């Protein structure tokens, strides 16, 4: 099972997007788990439950470089969610881009 984890400042709005992405994955019978967390939990989660893809909410875009510097060497793709897709809560499009990132990182 692939794990796609979304991180933002508090994990609130990303959890709505995460559940839309999960609905899309389930509808297509994809073995994917999508979850959302607060950005300050990132290190803790990587230690206990390694994701296959890390997505940052647009509101923590400024933390992208820092996140890559800290966790990029883990070999996990890290990206910022497109602000338009985020605003529209387009779970399908965000899920597709995450799957593409996982494939490219192999």
JSON list of C-alpha atoms in Angstrom, two decimals:
[
{"chain": "A", "resi": 1, "resn": "UNK", "atom": "CA", "xyz": [0.00, 0.00, 0.00]},
{"chain": "A", "resi": 2, "resn": "UNK", "atom": "CA", "xyz": [1.28, 3.45, -0.97]},
{"chain": "A", "resi": 3, "resn": "UNK", "atom": "CA", "xyz": [1.04, 6.24, 1.58]},
{"chain": "A", "resi": 4, "resn": "UNK", "atom": "CA", "xyz": [0.53, 9.85, 0.55]},
{"chain": "A", "resi": 5, "resn": "UNK", "atom": "CA", "xyz": [0.72, 12.29, 3.44]},
{"chain": "A", "resi": 6, "resn": "UNK", "atom": "CA", "xyz": [-0.32, 15.93, 3.30]},
{"chain": "A", "resi": 7, "resn": "UNK", "atom": "CA", "xyz": [1.16, 18.49, 5.66]},
{"chain": "A", "resi": 8, "resn": "UNK", "atom": "CA", "xyz": [0.01, 22.02, 6.42]},
{"chain": "A", "resi": 9, "resn": "UNK", "atom": "CA", "xyz": [0.17, 24.44, 9.32]},
{"chain": "A", "resi": 10, "resn": "UNK", "atom": "CA", "xyz": [-2.57, 22.74, 11.35]},
{"chain": "A", "resi": 11, "resn": "UNK", "atom": "CA", "xyz": [-3.74, 19.81, 9.21]},
{"chain": "A", "resi": 12, "resn": "UNK", "atom": "CA", "xyz": [-7.33, 21.09, 9.04]},
{"chain": "A", "resi": 13, "resn": "UNK", "atom": "CA", "xyz": [-8.03, 22.11, 5.43]},
{"chain": "A", "resi": 14, "resn": "UNK", "atom": "CA", "xyz": [-5.63, 19.48, 4.12]},
{"chain": "A", "resi": 15, "resn": "UNK", "atom": "CA", "xyz": [-7.67, 16.80, 5.89]},
{"chain": "A", "resi": 16, "resn": "UNK", "atom": "CA", "xyz": [-10.67, 17.71, 3.70]},
{"chain": "A", "resi": 17, "resn": "UNK", "atom": "CA", "xyz": [-8.51, 17.37, 0.61]},
{"chain": "A", "resi": 18, "resn": "UNK", "atom": "CA", "xyz": [-6.99, 14.12, 1.95]},
{"chain": "A", "resi": 19, "resn": "UNK", "atom": "CA", "xyz": [-10.44, 12.57, 2.34]},
{"chain": "A", "resi": 20, "resn": "UNK", "atom": "CA", "xyz": [-11.40, 13.59, -1.21]},
{"chain": "A", "resi": 21, "resn": "UNK", "atom": "CA", "xyz": [-8.17, 11.99, -2.45]},
{"chain": "A", "resi": 22, "resn": "UNK", "atom": "CA", "xyz": [-8.93, 8.87, -0.40]},
{"chain": "A", "resi": 23, "resn": "UNK", "atom": "CA", "xyz": [-12.45, 8.68, -1.90]},
{"chain": "A", "resi": 24, "resn": "UNK", "atom": "CA", "xyz": [-10.93, 8.83, -5.40]},
{"chain": "A", "resi": 25, "resn": "UNK", "atom": "CA", "xyz": [-8.37, 6.13, -4.56]},
{"chain": "A", "resi": 26, "resn": "UNK", "atom": "CA", "xyz": [-11.08, 3.90, -3.07]},
{"chain": "A", "resi": 27, "resn": "UNK", "atom": "CA", "xyz": [-13.40, 4.43, -6.05]},
{"chain": "A", "resi": 28, "resn": "UNK", "atom": "CA", "xyz": [-10.61, 3.19, -8.35]},
{"chain": "A", "resi": 29, "resn": "UNK", "atom": "CA", "xyz": [-9.59, 0.37, -5.98]},
{"chain": "A", "resi": 30, "resn": "UNK", "atom": "CA", "xyz": [-6.11, 1.82, -5.60]},
{"chain": "A", "resi": 31, "resn": "UNK", "atom": "CA", "xyz": [-4.11, 0.51, -2.62]},
{"chain": "A", "resi": 32, "resn": "UNK", "atom": "CA", "xyz": [-3.41, 4.00, -1.29]},
{"chain": "A", "resi": 33, "resn": "UNK", "atom": "CA", "xyz": [-3.70, 5.58, 2.13]},
{"chain": "A", "resi": 34, "resn": "UNK", "atom": "CA", "xyz": [-4.04, 9.36, 2.23]},
{"chain": "A", "resi": 35, "resn": "UNK", "atom": "CA", "xyz": [-3.73, 11.27, 5.50]},
{"chain": "A", "resi": 36, "resn": "UNK", "atom": "CA", "xyz": [-3.17, 14.85, 6.67]},
{"chain": "A", "resi": 37, "resn": "UNK", "atom": "CA", "xyz": [-1.02, 16.11, 9.51]},
{"chain": "A", "resi": 38, "resn": "UNK", "atom": "CA", "xyz": [0.38, 19.33, 10.95]},
{"chain": "A", "resi": 39, "resn": "UNK", "atom": "CA", "xyz": [3.80, 20.17, 9.47]},
{"chain": "A", "resi": 40, "resn": "UNK", "atom": "CA", "xyz": [5.48, 20.09, 12.89]},
{"chain": "A", "resi": 41, "resn": "UNK", "atom": "CA", "xyz": [4.68, 16.33, 13.10]},
{"chain": "A", "resi": 42, "resn": "UNK", "atom": "CA", "xyz": [6.67, 15.54, 9.94]},
{"chain": "A", "resi": 43, "resn": "UNK", "atom": "CA", "xyz": [9.85, 14.23, 11.59]},
{"chain": "A", "resi": 44, "resn": "UNK", "atom": "CA", "xyz": [7.88, 12.12, 14.05]},
{"chain": "A", "resi": 45, "resn": "UNK", "atom": "CA", "xyz": [5.76, 10.57, 11.29]},
{"chain": "A", "resi": 46, "resn": "UNK", "atom": "CA", "xyz": [8.78, 9.81, 9.09]},
{"chain": "A", "resi": 47, "resn": "UNK", "atom": "CA", "xyz": [10.32, 7.91, 12.00]},
{"chain": "A", "resi": 48, "resn": "UNK", "atom": "CA", "xyz": [7.24, 5.82, 12.71]},
{"chain": "A", "resi": 49, "resn": "UNK", "atom": "CA", "xyz": [5.27, 5.55, 9.45]},
{"chain": "A", "resi": 50, "resn": "UNK", "atom": "CA", "xyz": [7.29, 6.32, 6.33]},
{"chain": "A", "resi": 51, "resn": "UNK", "atom": "CA", "xyz": [5.13, 7.80, 3.52]},
{"chain": "A", "resi": 52, "resn": "UNK", "atom": "CA", "xyz": [5.78, 7.27, -0.21]},
{"chain": "A", "resi": 53, "resn": "UNK", "atom": "CA", "xyz": [5.02, 10.91, -0.99]},
{"chain": "A", "resi": 54, "resn": "UNK", "atom": "CA", "xyz": [4.96, 14.14, 1.05]},
{"chain": "A", "resi": 55, "resn": "UNK", "atom": "CA", "xyz": [2.68, 16.94, -0.12]},
{"chain": "A", "resi": 56, "resn": "UNK", "atom": "CA", "xyz": [2.74, 20.39, 1.44]},
{"chain": "A", "resi": 57, "resn": "UNK", "atom": "CA", "xyz": [-0.33, 22.62, 1.53]},
{"chain": "A", "resi": 58, "resn": "UNK", "atom": "CA", "xyz": [0.05, 25.92, -0.37]},
{"chain": "A", "resi": 59, "resn": "UNK", "atom": "CA", "xyz": [-0.05, 27.82, 2.95]},
{"chain": "A", "resi": 60, "resn": "UNK", "atom": "CA", "xyz": [3.25, 26.21, 4.03]},
{"chain": "A", "resi": 61, "resn": "UNK", "atom": "CA", "xyz": [4.89, 26.59, 0.61]},
{"chain": "A", "resi": 62, "resn": "UNK", "atom": "CA", "xyz": [7.54, 28.80, 2.29]},
{"chain": "A", "resi": 63, "resn": "UNK", "atom": "CA", "xyz": [8.66, 25.69, 4.23]},
{"chain": "A", "resi": 64, "resn": "UNK", "atom": "CA", "xyz": [9.36, 23.67, 1.07]},
{"chain": "A", "resi": 65, "resn": "UNK", "atom": "CA", "xyz": [13.13, 24.32, 0.89]},
{"chain": "A", "resi": 66, "resn": "UNK", "atom": "CA", "xyz": [13.55, 23.65, 4.60]},
{"chain": "A", "resi": 67, "resn": "UNK", "atom": "CA", "xyz": [11.53, 20.42, 4.30]},
{"chain": "A", "resi": 68, "resn": "UNK", "atom": "CA", "xyz": [13.61, 19.24, 1.33]},
{"chain": "A", "resi": 69, "resn": "UNK", "atom": "CA", "xyz": [16.83, 20.16, 3.15]},
{"chain": "A", "resi": 70, "resn": "UNK", "atom": "CA", "xyz": [15.75, 18.17, 6.21]},
{"chain": "A", "resi": 71, "resn": "UNK", "atom": "CA", "xyz": [14.03, 15.19, 4.59]},
{"chain": "A", "resi": 72, "resn": "UNK", "atom": "CA", "xyz": [15.00, 15.17, 0.90]},
{"chain": "A", "resi": 73, "resn": "UNK", "atom": "CA", "xyz": [17.79, 12.65, 1.50]},
{"chain": "A", "resi": 74, "resn": "UNK", "atom": "CA", "xyz": [15.14, 10.13, 2.65]},
{"chain": "A", "resi": 75, "resn": "UNK", "atom": "CA", "xyz": [14.34, 9.52, -1.03]},
{"chain": "A", "resi": 76, "resn": "UNK", "atom": "CA", "xyz": [10.68, 10.47, -0.59]},
{"chain": "A", "resi": 77, "resn": "UNK", "atom": "CA", "xyz": [9.27, 12.85, -3.22]},
{"chain": "A", "resi": 78, "resn": "UNK", "atom": "CA", "xyz": [8.22, 16.19, -1.70]},
{"chain": "A", "resi": 79, "resn": "UNK", "atom": "CA", "xyz": [5.99, 18.69, -3.51]},
{"chain": "A", "resi": 80, "resn": "UNK", "atom": "CA", "xyz": [3.72, 21.66, -2.87]},
{"chain": "A", "resi": 81, "resn": "UNK", "atom": "CA", "xyz": [0.06, 21.12, -3.76]},
{"chain": "A", "resi": 82, "resn": "UNK", "atom": "CA", "xyz": [-1.09, 23.34, -6.62]},
{"chain": "A", "resi": 83, "resn": "UNK", "atom": "CA", "xyz": [-2.97, 26.30, -5.08]},
{"chain": "A", "resi": 84, "resn": "UNK", "atom": "CA", "xyz": [-5.75, 26.12, -7.69]},
{"chain": "A", "resi": 85, "resn": "UNK", "atom": "CA", "xyz": [-6.37, 22.40, -7.13]},
{"chain": "A", "resi": 86, "resn": "UNK", "atom": "CA", "xyz": [-6.20, 22.97, -3.40]},
{"chain": "A", "resi": 87, "resn": "UNK", "atom": "CA", "xyz": [-8.72, 25.82, -3.52]},
{"chain": "A", "resi": 88, "resn": "UNK", "atom": "CA", "xyz": [-11.09, 23.68, -5.60]},
{"chain": "A", "resi": 89, "resn": "UNK", "atom": "CA", "xyz": [-10.45, 20.68, -3.31]},
{"chain": "A", "resi": 90, "resn": "UNK", "atom": "CA", "xyz": [-9.71, 18.68, -6.48]},
{"chain": "A", "resi": 91, "resn": "UNK", "atom": "CA", "xyz": [-8.78, 15.39, -4.81]},
{"chain": "A", "resi": 92, "resn": "UNK", "atom": "CA", "xyz": [-8.56, 13.47, -8.07]},
{"chain": "A", "resi": 93, "resn": "UNK", "atom": "CA", "xyz": [-6.05, 15.85, -9.67]},
{"chain": "A", "resi": 94, "resn": "UNK", "atom": "CA", "xyz": [-3.87, 16.07, -6.53]},
{"chain": "A", "resi": 95, "resn": "UNK", "atom": "CA", "xyz": [-3.96, 12.27, -6.18]},
{"chain": "A", "resi": 96, "resn": "UNK", "atom": "CA", "xyz": [-2.85, 11.84, -9.80]},
{"chain": "A", "resi": 97, "resn": "UNK", "atom": "CA", "xyz": [0.06, 14.23, -9.36]},
{"chain": "A", "resi": 98, "resn": "UNK", "atom": "CA", "xyz": [1.13, 12.39, -6.18]},
{"chain": "A", "resi": 99, "resn": "UNK", "atom": "CA", "xyz": [1.04, 9.00, -7.95]},
{"chain": "A", "resi": 100, "resn": "UNK", "atom": "CA", "xyz": [3.13, 10.51, -10.76]},
{"chain": "A", "resi": 101, "resn": "UNK", "atom": "CA", "xyz": [5.69, 11.77, -8.22]},
{"chain": "A", "resi": 102, "resn": "UNK", "atom": "CA", "xyz": [5.95, 8.32, -6.64]},
{"chain": "A", "resi": 103, "resn": "UNK", "atom": "CA", "xyz": [6.48, 6.70, -10.05]},
{"chain": "A", "resi": 104, "resn": "UNK", "atom": "CA", "xyz": [9.12, 9.25, -11.06]},
{"chain": "A", "resi": 105, "resn": "UNK", "atom": "CA", "xyz": [11.05, 8.75, -7.82]},
{"chain": "A", "resi": 106, "resn": "UNK", "atom": "CA", "xyz": [11.48, 5.00, -8.39]}
]
